[in-house]
């Protein structure tokens, strides 16, 4: 019998137990998992912020925590959405704890007026997985599918300079600028405009997502959260001939897992495509990132299979597919 309870998010010993359960559940058999670090969990869980509200629940079997689930509710945009995570310790799976946690979250979503729930699940390239079958059993359907890809930064480093040389002529008139950590003041507006366009420019499949709204305050809060969580990022922006922002790309790494970098968003606005800016942005950022973080051995990214141009760029950078990430979606109507 599962007992689902609220979590005191200042109780660090319990938070650590939950974090460890999630690590054990998410990492088993998955060398390229991107489960959050303990520093991130310890520092971010207790903090409320203006951009999203978090509901955290723990499942007990008797006195023993066996799983946890979280609902993240965006507060500045996408007010219909809830992003969920559910983890049950491998030794306690298939006993109904995951389902009980989802029922508890569903009650919260109803109270909060959120009508669409999203759950990301990992699966091998050509097979189902326990989490995928679990999500299906809970009424979630695949709304979008990303291929997760990894590039070895040392083995592929020799390709970046030739890529930059070969893209130079066609990118004439564009200026690339790179920074680590906080965005320079004079680039904040350009960055926020591009970040606000990102969701509208990627293939969403059936995902019911709306563009995010980024402004200076949100950006600075996000940077502060990254710093607190022990993550460092390197960003390259490209400015057009008139000085406005036309694209950017970003990579990050957690201090507790310095060997595995994560490739974040990449965007080039439609009017500026065809100048090989995507390749230039990513090669430039790979170079800057590896100089700043020489311990990073691999980088992982995820792209929709139908994102032809992004996939072509990633192929050139030596990315190879390692697993799938399925974006599962369920409308809470009728639960
Ligand atoms: C996904 C997860 C949370 C499920 O937790 P759980 O407590 O085992 O889930 P339940 O016992 O409530 O399973 C409910 C139903 O889902 C399906 N299901 C769950 N795990 C399954 C598996 N490994 N294989 C096939 N079906 C499965 C079954 O229909 C199951 O009912 P049944 O046992 O009566 O057949 C757990 O496997 C886990 O922590 N996985 C790793 C983390 C993860 O990927 N989380 C999801 C993304 S956030």
mmCIF file of C-alpha atoms and ligand atoms in Angstrom:
data_model
loop_
_atom_site.group_PDB
_atom_site.id
_atom_site.type_symbol
_atom_site.label_atom_id
_atom_site.label_comp_id
_atom_site.label_asym_id
_atom_site.label_seq_id
_atom_site.Cartn_x
_atom_site.Cartn_y
_atom_site.Cartn_z
ATOM 1 C CA UNK A 1 0.000 0.000 0.000
ATOM 2 C CA UNK A 2 1.475 3.328 -1.044
ATOM 3 C CA UNK A 3 1.263 6.341 1.231
ATOM 4 C CA UNK A 4 1.861 9.559 -0.748
ATOM 5 C CA UNK A 5 2.896 12.568 1.322
ATOM 6 C CA UNK A 6 3.949 16.138 0.820
ATOM 7 C CA UNK A 7 7.683 16.846 1.248
ATOM 8 C CA UNK A 8 9.226 19.335 3.644
ATOM 9 C CA UNK A 9 11.667 20.873 1.219
ATOM 10 C CA UNK A 10 13.981 22.056 3.978
ATOM 11 C CA UNK A 11 14.494 18.462 5.244
ATOM 12 C CA UNK A 12 17.839 17.847 3.565
ATOM 13 C CA UNK A 13 18.278 14.229 4.703
ATOM 14 C CA UNK A 14 14.947 13.276 3.080
ATOM 15 C CA UNK A 15 15.785 15.289 -0.041
ATOM 16 C CA UNK A 16 19.021 13.329 -0.332
ATOM 17 C CA UNK A 17 17.154 10.016 -0.032
ATOM 18 C CA UNK A 18 14.773 11.122 -2.791
ATOM 19 C CA UNK A 19 17.594 12.304 -5.011
ATOM 20 C CA UNK A 20 19.350 8.939 -4.579
ATOM 21 C CA UNK A 21 16.158 6.995 -5.409
ATOM 22 C CA UNK A 22 15.831 9.022 -8.610
ATOM 23 C CA UNK A 23 19.484 8.473 -9.496
ATOM 24 C CA UNK A 24 19.176 4.706 -8.978
ATOM 25 C CA UNK A 25 15.934 4.586 -11.009
ATOM 26 C CA UNK A 26 17.070 6.791 -13.879
ATOM 27 C CA UNK A 27 20.684 5.705 -14.351
ATOM 28 C CA UNK A 28 20.305 1.937 -14.377
ATOM 29 C CA UNK A 29 21.582 0.618 -17.728
ATOM 30 C CA UNK A 30 21.820 4.181 -19.135
ATOM 31 C CA UNK A 31 25.416 5.495 -19.376
ATOM 32 C CA UNK A 32 24.124 8.724 -21.001
ATOM 33 C CA UNK A 33 21.409 9.582 -18.478
ATOM 34 C CA UNK A 34 21.211 13.270 -17.526
ATOM 35 C CA UNK A 35 19.707 12.925 -14.049
ATOM 36 C CA UNK A 36 20.286 16.078 -12.025
ATOM 37 C CA UNK A 37 23.234 16.352 -9.632
ATOM 38 C CA UNK A 38 22.849 16.374 -5.858
ATOM 39 C CA UNK A 39 24.105 19.980 -5.706
ATOM 40 C CA UNK A 40 21.330 21.011 -8.066
ATOM 41 C CA UNK A 41 18.653 19.096 -6.143
ATOM 42 C CA UNK A 42 19.846 20.281 -2.723
ATOM 43 C CA UNK A 43 20.036 23.927 -3.706
ATOM 44 C CA UNK A 44 17.067 24.218 -6.081
ATOM 45 C CA UNK A 45 14.372 22.137 -4.358
ATOM 46 C CA UNK A 46 13.991 24.414 -1.319
ATOM 47 C CA UNK A 47 13.717 27.600 -3.392
ATOM 48 C CA UNK A 48 10.486 29.036 -4.741
ATOM 49 C CA UNK A 49 10.816 31.274 -7.744
ATOM 50 C CA UNK A 50 8.785 33.549 -9.967
ATOM 51 C CA UNK A 51 9.142 31.452 -13.105
ATOM 52 C CA UNK A 52 7.620 28.165 -11.904
ATOM 53 C CA UNK A 53 5.852 26.547 -8.990
ATOM 54 C CA UNK A 54 7.008 23.092 -7.869
ATOM 55 C CA UNK A 55 4.922 20.429 -6.116
ATOM 56 C CA UNK A 56 6.997 17.571 -4.691
ATOM 57 C CA UNK A 57 5.495 14.352 -3.307
ATOM 58 C CA UNK A 58 7.080 11.257 -1.781
ATOM 59 C CA UNK A 59 5.708 7.691 -1.818
ATOM 60 C CA UNK A 60 6.238 5.655 1.371
ATOM 61 C CA UNK A 61 5.968 1.916 1.834
ATOM 62 C CA UNK A 62 5.548 1.867 5.617
ATOM 63 C CA UNK A 63 8.286 4.165 6.934
ATOM 64 C CA UNK A 64 10.455 3.746 3.869
ATOM 65 C CA UNK A 65 10.506 6.289 1.013
ATOM 66 C CA UNK A 66 10.356 4.293 -2.223
ATOM 67 C CA UNK A 67 9.715 6.959 -4.866
ATOM 68 C CA UNK A 68 8.926 10.565 -5.549
ATOM 69 C CA UNK A 69 7.246 12.728 -8.126
ATOM 70 C CA UNK A 70 7.315 16.383 -9.003
ATOM 71 C CA UNK A 71 5.061 18.714 -10.989
ATOM 72 C CA UNK A 72 6.614 21.911 -12.327
ATOM 73 C CA UNK A 73 4.071 24.556 -13.286
ATOM 74 C CA UNK A 74 5.326 27.405 -15.500
ATOM 75 C CA UNK A 75 4.135 30.770 -14.154
ATOM 76 C CA UNK A 76 5.151 33.233 -16.884
ATOM 77 C CA UNK A 77 3.768 31.402 -19.939
ATOM 78 C CA UNK A 78 2.260 27.988 -20.768
ATOM 79 C CA UNK A 79 -0.236 28.339 -17.916
ATOM 80 C CA UNK A 80 -2.053 25.193 -19.102
ATOM 81 C CA UNK A 81 1.028 22.966 -18.682
ATOM 82 C CA UNK A 82 2.605 20.830 -15.975
ATOM 83 C CA UNK A 83 5.963 19.083 -16.468
ATOM 84 C CA UNK A 84 6.119 15.905 -14.415
ATOM 85 C CA UNK A 85 8.849 13.575 -13.186
ATOM 86 C CA UNK A 86 8.208 10.237 -11.450
ATOM 87 C CA UNK A 87 10.864 7.948 -9.992
ATOM 88 C CA UNK A 88 10.465 4.684 -8.111
ATOM 89 C CA UNK A 89 13.489 2.802 -6.780
ATOM 90 C CA UNK A 90 14.304 -0.197 -9.041
ATOM 91 C CA UNK A 91 13.697 -2.652 -6.184
ATOM 92 C CA UNK A 92 10.237 -1.196 -5.515
ATOM 93 C CA UNK A 93 8.919 -0.955 -9.065
ATOM 94 C CA UNK A 94 5.774 -2.729 -10.364
ATOM 95 C CA UNK A 95 4.014 -2.373 -6.998
ATOM 96 C CA UNK A 96 1.777 0.552 -7.952
ATOM 97 C CA UNK A 97 3.898 3.307 -6.342
ATOM 98 C CA UNK A 98 4.424 5.159 -9.643
ATOM 99 C CA UNK A 99 0.697 5.091 -10.390
ATOM 100 C CA UNK A 100 -0.156 6.321 -6.875
ATOM 101 C CA UNK A 101 2.280 9.229 -7.270
ATOM 102 C CA UNK A 102 0.708 10.184 -10.603
ATOM 103 C CA UNK A 103 -2.791 10.104 -9.091
ATOM 104 C CA UNK A 104 -1.580 12.496 -6.381
ATOM 105 C CA UNK A 105 -0.102 14.826 -9.011
ATOM 106 C CA UNK A 106 -3.301 14.655 -11.065
ATOM 107 C CA UNK A 107 -5.261 15.952 -8.067
ATOM 108 C CA UNK A 108 -2.828 18.860 -7.793
ATOM 109 C CA UNK A 109 -3.111 19.665 -11.503
ATOM 110 C CA UNK A 110 -6.895 19.743 -11.254
ATOM 111 C CA UNK A 111 -6.695 22.122 -8.296
ATOM 112 C CA UNK A 112 -4.180 24.292 -10.144
ATOM 113 C CA UNK A 113 -6.248 24.338 -13.361
ATOM 114 C CA UNK A 114 -3.496 22.746 -15.483
ATOM 115 C CA UNK A 115 -4.975 20.787 -18.367
ATOM 116 C CA UNK A 116 -1.925 19.254 -20.057
ATOM 117 C CA UNK A 117 0.689 17.069 -18.381
ATOM 118 C CA UNK A 118 4.069 16.248 -19.951
ATOM 119 C CA UNK A 119 6.401 13.421 -18.977
ATOM 120 C CA UNK A 120 9.768 12.679 -20.635
ATOM 121 C CA UNK A 121 10.733 9.032 -20.828
ATOM 122 C CA UNK A 122 13.883 7.399 -22.137
ATOM 123 C CA UNK A 123 13.913 4.338 -24.361
ATOM 124 C CA UNK A 124 16.497 2.457 -26.426
ATOM 125 C CA UNK A 125 16.672 3.464 -30.096
ATOM 126 C CA UNK A 126 14.575 0.583 -31.386
ATOM 127 C CA UNK A 127 12.726 -0.858 -28.397
ATOM 128 C CA UNK A 128 10.194 0.053 -25.739
ATOM 129 C CA UNK A 129 11.243 0.660 -22.129
ATOM 130 C CA UNK A 130 9.606 0.243 -18.709
ATOM 131 C CA UNK A 131 9.041 4.010 -18.350
ATOM 132 C CA UNK A 132 7.452 4.192 -21.828
ATOM 133 C CA UNK A 133 5.078 1.329 -20.991
ATOM 134 C CA UNK A 134 4.337 2.928 -17.629
ATOM 135 C CA UNK A 135 3.485 6.277 -19.248
ATOM 136 C CA UNK A 136 1.244 4.572 -21.819
ATOM 137 C CA UNK A 137 -0.509 2.621 -19.057
ATOM 138 C CA UNK A 138 -1.187 5.985 -17.376
ATOM 139 C CA UNK A 139 -2.921 7.396 -20.464
ATOM 140 C CA UNK A 140 0.009 9.378 -21.879
ATOM 141 C CA UNK A 141 0.618 9.334 -25.642
ATOM 142 C CA UNK A 142 3.840 10.106 -27.515
ATOM 143 C CA UNK A 143 3.607 13.763 -28.596
ATOM 144 C CA UNK A 144 7.168 14.158 -29.851
ATOM 145 C CA UNK A 145 10.263 12.021 -30.128
ATOM 146 C CA UNK A 146 13.834 13.241 -29.773
ATOM 147 C CA UNK A 147 16.931 11.331 -30.738
ATOM 148 C CA UNK A 148 19.506 11.674 -27.968
ATOM 149 C CA UNK A 149 22.993 12.017 -29.434
ATOM 150 C CA UNK A 150 26.492 12.125 -28.050
ATOM 151 C CA UNK A 151 29.709 13.547 -29.533
ATOM 152 C CA UNK A 152 33.171 12.834 -28.148
ATOM 153 C CA UNK A 153 34.640 16.334 -27.797
ATOM 154 C CA UNK A 154 38.266 15.180 -27.991
ATOM 155 C CA UNK A 155 37.841 12.900 -30.974
ATOM 156 C CA UNK A 156 35.853 15.504 -32.933
ATOM 157 C CA UNK A 157 37.838 18.623 -31.967
ATOM 158 C CA UNK A 158 39.901 18.553 -35.159
ATOM 159 C CA UNK A 159 36.747 19.185 -37.242
ATOM 160 C CA UNK A 160 35.866 22.565 -35.698
ATOM 161 C CA UNK A 161 38.574 24.807 -37.234
ATOM 162 C CA UNK A 162 37.936 23.485 -40.785
ATOM 163 C CA UNK A 163 34.203 24.046 -40.239
ATOM 164 C CA UNK A 164 34.860 27.631 -39.205
ATOM 165 C CA UNK A 165 37.133 28.194 -42.206
ATOM 166 C CA UNK A 166 34.643 26.732 -44.663
ATOM 167 C CA UNK A 167 31.722 28.802 -43.337
ATOM 168 C CA UNK A 168 33.568 32.134 -43.214
ATOM 169 C CA UNK A 169 32.762 33.500 -46.673
ATOM 170 C CA UNK A 170 29.045 32.730 -46.618
ATOM 171 C CA UNK A 171 28.659 34.266 -43.132
ATOM 172 C CA UNK A 172 30.195 37.633 -44.063
ATOM 173 C CA UNK A 173 28.456 40.533 -42.310
ATOM 174 C CA UNK A 174 27.471 38.437 -39.284
ATOM 175 C CA UNK A 175 29.243 38.802 -35.941
ATOM 176 C CA UNK A 176 29.595 36.007 -33.385
ATOM 177 C CA UNK A 177 30.082 36.818 -29.691
ATOM 178 C CA UNK A 178 30.699 34.279 -26.919
ATOM 179 C CA UNK A 179 30.368 34.510 -23.135
ATOM 180 C CA UNK A 180 30.567 32.260 -20.073
ATOM 181 C CA UNK A 181 28.060 32.640 -17.242
ATOM 182 C CA UNK A 182 26.055 35.871 -17.179
ATOM 183 C CA UNK A 183 24.978 37.394 -20.478
ATOM 184 C CA UNK A 184 26.699 40.772 -21.078
ATOM 185 C CA UNK A 185 24.244 43.631 -20.464
ATOM 186 C CA UNK A 186 24.304 44.910 -24.039
ATOM 187 C CA UNK A 187 23.263 41.472 -25.383
ATOM 188 C CA UNK A 188 20.419 40.794 -22.935
ATOM 189 C CA UNK A 189 17.608 42.129 -25.155
ATOM 190 C CA UNK A 190 18.891 40.249 -28.206
ATOM 191 C CA UNK A 191 19.212 37.024 -26.220
ATOM 192 C CA UNK A 192 15.732 37.348 -24.681
ATOM 193 C CA UNK A 193 14.092 37.987 -28.043
ATOM 194 C CA UNK A 194 15.714 34.863 -29.459
ATOM 195 C CA UNK A 195 14.913 32.726 -26.404
ATOM 196 C CA UNK A 196 11.269 33.841 -26.704
ATOM 197 C CA UNK A 197 11.227 32.617 -30.308
ATOM 198 C CA UNK A 198 12.787 29.219 -29.624
ATOM 199 C CA UNK A 199 9.676 27.091 -28.975
ATOM 200 C CA UNK A 200 7.950 28.489 -32.071
ATOM 201 C CA UNK A 201 10.911 27.496 -34.253
ATOM 202 C CA UNK A 202 11.436 23.845 -33.265
ATOM 203 C CA UNK A 203 9.356 20.882 -34.488
ATOM 204 C CA UNK A 204 6.845 20.256 -31.690
ATOM 205 C CA UNK A 205 4.944 17.278 -33.072
ATOM 206 C CA UNK A 206 1.727 17.088 -31.020
ATOM 207 C CA UNK A 207 3.217 18.899 -28.009
ATOM 208 C CA UNK A 208 0.777 21.554 -26.757
ATOM 209 C CA UNK A 209 3.501 24.073 -25.920
ATOM 210 C CA UNK A 210 3.459 27.829 -26.391
ATOM 211 C CA UNK A 211 6.505 30.083 -26.764
ATOM 212 C CA UNK A 212 8.198 31.078 -23.517
ATOM 213 C CA UNK A 213 8.345 34.725 -22.509
ATOM 214 C CA UNK A 214 11.886 35.830 -21.668
ATOM 215 C CA UNK A 215 12.892 39.205 -20.273
ATOM 216 C CA UNK A 216 15.885 40.555 -18.396
ATOM 217 C CA UNK A 217 14.517 39.571 -14.967
ATOM 218 C CA UNK A 218 13.851 35.987 -16.043
ATOM 219 C CA UNK A 219 17.259 35.673 -17.650
ATOM 220 C CA UNK A 220 19.052 36.982 -14.555
ATOM 221 C CA UNK A 221 17.023 34.632 -12.303
ATOM 222 C CA UNK A 222 17.847 31.714 -14.539
ATOM 223 C CA UNK A 223 21.548 32.572 -14.464
ATOM 224 C CA UNK A 224 21.446 32.773 -10.679
ATOM 225 C CA UNK A 225 19.699 29.386 -10.503
ATOM 226 C CA UNK A 226 22.334 27.852 -12.784
ATOM 227 C CA UNK A 227 25.082 29.242 -10.568
ATOM 228 C CA UNK A 228 23.416 27.942 -7.399
ATOM 229 C CA UNK A 229 22.904 24.522 -8.991
ATOM 230 C CA UNK A 230 26.612 24.293 -9.812
ATOM 231 C CA UNK A 231 26.130 24.478 -13.579
ATOM 232 C CA UNK A 232 28.300 26.584 -15.895
ATOM 233 C CA UNK A 233 27.320 27.551 -19.391
ATOM 234 C CA UNK A 234 28.958 28.967 -22.477
ATOM 235 C CA UNK A 235 26.803 30.783 -25.037
ATOM 236 C CA UNK A 236 27.505 32.139 -28.506
ATOM 237 C CA UNK A 237 25.155 34.645 -30.127
ATOM 238 C CA UNK A 238 25.226 35.800 -33.735
ATOM 239 C CA UNK A 239 24.288 39.367 -34.649
ATOM 240 C CA UNK A 240 23.069 40.254 -38.127
ATOM 241 C CA UNK A 241 24.460 43.030 -40.339
ATOM 242 C CA UNK A 242 22.113 45.523 -38.594
ATOM 243 C CA UNK A 243 23.338 44.468 -35.121
ATOM 244 C CA UNK A 244 20.196 42.609 -34.027
ATOM 245 C CA UNK A 245 20.356 39.073 -32.642
ATOM 246 C CA UNK A 246 19.631 36.403 -35.253
ATOM 247 C CA UNK A 247 20.722 33.210 -33.492
ATOM 248 C CA UNK A 248 22.426 31.593 -30.513
ATOM 249 C CA UNK A 249 23.580 28.291 -29.087
ATOM 250 C CA UNK A 250 24.487 27.232 -25.551
ATOM 251 C CA UNK A 251 26.292 24.394 -23.764
ATOM 252 C CA UNK A 252 26.468 23.659 -20.065
ATOM 253 C CA UNK A 253 28.125 21.332 -17.574
ATOM 254 C CA UNK A 254 27.516 20.459 -13.926
ATOM 255 C CA UNK A 255 30.489 20.685 -11.563
ATOM 256 C CA UNK A 256 29.743 17.188 -10.174
ATOM 257 C CA UNK A 257 29.727 15.609 -13.629
ATOM 258 C CA UNK A 258 32.440 17.558 -15.428
ATOM 259 C CA UNK A 259 33.022 14.928 -18.123
ATOM 260 C CA UNK A 260 29.526 15.179 -19.671
ATOM 261 C CA UNK A 261 28.409 18.485 -21.195
ATOM 262 C CA UNK A 262 24.859 19.228 -22.288
ATOM 263 C CA UNK A 263 23.985 21.020 -25.503
ATOM 264 C CA UNK A 264 21.080 23.407 -24.866
ATOM 265 C CA UNK A 265 19.059 25.431 -27.357
ATOM 266 C CA UNK A 266 20.300 26.365 -30.830
ATOM 267 C CA UNK A 267 18.335 28.727 -33.059
ATOM 268 C CA UNK A 268 18.899 30.740 -36.239
ATOM 269 C CA UNK A 269 15.952 32.949 -37.240
ATOM 270 C CA UNK A 270 14.270 31.985 -40.544
ATOM 271 C CA UNK A 271 15.346 35.110 -42.470
ATOM 272 C CA UNK A 272 19.007 34.329 -41.777
ATOM 273 C CA UNK A 273 19.145 30.632 -42.589
ATOM 274 C CA UNK A 274 21.300 29.397 -45.445
ATOM 275 C CA UNK A 275 24.419 31.297 -44.287
ATOM 276 C CA UNK A 276 25.749 28.247 -42.434
ATOM 277 C CA UNK A 277 25.327 30.196 -39.198
ATOM 278 C CA UNK A 278 24.144 27.084 -37.352
ATOM 279 C CA UNK A 279 27.412 25.283 -38.117
ATOM 280 C CA UNK A 280 29.439 28.379 -37.298
ATOM 281 C CA UNK A 281 27.628 28.950 -34.021
ATOM 282 C CA UNK A 282 28.084 25.392 -32.840
ATOM 283 C CA UNK A 283 31.714 25.016 -33.932
ATOM 284 C CA UNK A 284 32.544 28.359 -32.256
ATOM 285 C CA UNK A 285 30.777 27.364 -29.061
ATOM 286 C CA UNK A 286 32.355 23.891 -28.959
ATOM 287 C CA UNK A 287 35.774 25.539 -29.176
ATOM 288 C CA UNK A 288 35.062 28.116 -26.473
ATOM 289 C CA UNK A 289 33.361 25.554 -24.247
ATOM 290 C CA UNK A 290 36.212 23.048 -24.330
ATOM 291 C CA UNK A 291 38.756 25.805 -23.608
ATOM 292 C CA UNK A 292 36.708 26.841 -20.551
ATOM 293 C CA UNK A 293 35.969 23.221 -19.502
ATOM 294 C CA UNK A 294 38.865 20.989 -20.600
ATOM 295 C CA UNK A 295 37.510 18.121 -18.454
ATOM 296 C CA UNK A 296 34.382 17.777 -20.604
ATOM 297 C CA UNK A 297 34.865 14.609 -22.638
ATOM 298 C CA UNK A 298 31.446 14.159 -24.235
ATOM 299 C CA UNK A 299 28.464 16.351 -25.062
ATOM 300 C CA UNK A 300 24.870 15.126 -25.237
ATOM 301 C CA UNK A 301 22.024 16.699 -27.177
ATOM 302 C CA UNK A 302 18.471 15.843 -28.203
ATOM 303 C CA UNK A 303 16.711 16.722 -31.460
ATOM 304 C CA UNK A 304 13.460 15.736 -33.082
ATOM 305 C CA UNK A 305 14.076 13.161 -35.809
ATOM 306 C CA UNK A 306 12.398 15.469 -38.364
ATOM 307 C CA UNK A 307 14.627 18.444 -37.526
ATOM 308 C CA UNK A 308 16.585 17.930 -40.753
ATOM 309 C CA UNK A 309 18.892 20.958 -40.614
ATOM 310 C CA UNK A 310 19.829 20.575 -36.950
ATOM 311 C CA UNK A 311 20.483 16.886 -37.486
ATOM 312 C CA UNK A 312 22.702 17.631 -40.503
ATOM 313 C CA UNK A 313 24.766 20.052 -38.411
ATOM 314 C CA UNK A 314 25.051 17.526 -35.604
ATOM 315 C CA UNK A 315 26.157 14.839 -38.048
ATOM 316 C CA UNK A 316 28.992 17.120 -39.159
ATOM 317 C CA UNK A 317 30.009 17.606 -35.534
ATOM 318 C CA UNK A 318 30.240 13.847 -35.028
ATOM 319 C CA UNK A 319 27.116 13.225 -32.932
ATOM 320 C CA UNK A 320 25.825 9.638 -32.863
ATOM 321 C CA UNK A 321 22.422 8.483 -31.625
ATOM 322 C CA UNK A 322 22.514 6.707 -28.231
ATOM 323 C CA UNK A 323 18.854 6.513 -27.179
ATOM 324 C CA UNK A 324 15.414 8.101 -27.586
ATOM 325 C CA UNK A 325 13.651 10.639 -25.415
ATOM 326 C CA UNK A 326 9.883 10.423 -25.778
ATOM 327 C CA UNK A 327 7.825 13.436 -24.854
ATOM 328 C CA UNK A 328 4.636 11.910 -23.476
ATOM 329 C CA UNK A 329 1.557 14.074 -23.124
ATOM 330 C CA UNK A 330 -1.801 13.634 -21.432
ATOM 331 C CA UNK A 331 -4.674 16.044 -21.104
ATOM 332 C CA UNK A 332 -5.994 15.959 -17.583
ATOM 333 C CA UNK A 333 -9.585 16.312 -18.802
ATOM 334 C CA UNK A 334 -11.633 13.289 -17.760
ATOM 335 C CA UNK A 335 -9.273 11.937 -15.101
HETATM 336 C C1 LIG B 1 8.401 4.661 -14.589
HETATM 337 C C2 LIG B 1 8.383 4.322 -13.081
HETATM 338 C C3 LIG B 1 8.206 5.613 -12.285
HETATM 339 C C4 LIG B 1 7.185 3.365 -12.794
HETATM 340 O O1 LIG B 1 7.064 3.159 -11.395
HETATM 341 P P1 LIG B 1 6.318 1.853 -10.797
HETATM 342 O O2 LIG B 1 6.072 2.112 -9.366
HETATM 343 O O3 LIG B 1 7.068 0.639 -11.174
HETATM 344 O O4 LIG B 1 4.948 1.898 -11.636
HETATM 345 P P2 LIG B 1 3.596 1.064 -11.312
HETATM 346 O O5 LIG B 1 3.901 -0.122 -10.462
HETATM 347 O O6 LIG B 1 2.592 2.018 -10.773
HETATM 348 O O7 LIG B 1 3.193 0.602 -12.797
HETATM 349 C C5 LIG B 1 1.901 0.849 -13.330
HETATM 350 C C6 LIG B 1 1.773 0.162 -14.671
HETATM 351 O O8 LIG B 1 2.712 0.709 -15.625
HETATM 352 C C7 LIG B 1 3.203 -0.343 -16.501
HETATM 353 N N1 LIG B 1 4.642 -0.561 -16.241
HETATM 354 C C8 LIG B 1 5.414 0.043 -15.314
HETATM 355 N N2 LIG B 1 6.692 -0.389 -15.404
HETATM 356 C C9 LIG B 1 6.728 -1.283 -16.406
HETATM 357 C C10 LIG B 1 7.750 -2.089 -16.964
HETATM 358 N N3 LIG B 1 9.019 -2.039 -16.497
HETATM 359 N N4 LIG B 1 7.433 -2.890 -17.978
HETATM 360 C C11 LIG B 1 6.169 -2.960 -18.462
HETATM 361 N N5 LIG B 1 5.142 -2.235 -17.949
HETATM 362 C C12 LIG B 1 5.421 -1.418 -16.946
HETATM 363 C C13 LIG B 1 2.397 -1.579 -16.118
HETATM 364 O O9 LIG B 1 1.203 -1.572 -16.879
HETATM 365 C C14 LIG B 1 2.101 -1.315 -14.650
HETATM 366 O O10 LIG B 1 1.011 -2.034 -14.148
HETATM 367 P P3 LIG B 1 1.219 -3.607 -13.734
HETATM 368 O O11 LIG B 1 2.455 -3.692 -12.880
HETATM 369 O O12 LIG B 1 -0.031 -3.914 -12.955
HETATM 370 O O13 LIG B 1 1.355 -4.368 -14.993
HETATM 371 C C15 LIG B 1 9.690 3.592 -12.679
HETATM 372 O O14 LIG B 1 9.902 2.490 -13.548
HETATM 373 C C16 LIG B 1 10.920 4.441 -12.718
HETATM 374 O O15 LIG B 1 11.241 5.116 -11.734
HETATM 375 N N6 LIG B 1 11.676 4.435 -13.853
HETATM 376 C C17 LIG B 1 12.860 5.261 -14.026
HETATM 377 C C18 LIG B 1 12.561 6.743 -14.027
HETATM 378 C C19 LIG B 1 11.681 7.153 -15.185
HETATM 379 O O16 LIG B 1 11.983 6.900 -16.337
HETATM 380 N N7 LIG B 1 10.576 7.863 -14.855
HETATM 381 C C20 LIG B 1 9.631 8.319 -15.853
HETATM 382 C C21 LIG B 1 10.023 9.612 -16.407
HETATM 383 S S1 LIG B 1 9.995 10.915 -15.265
#
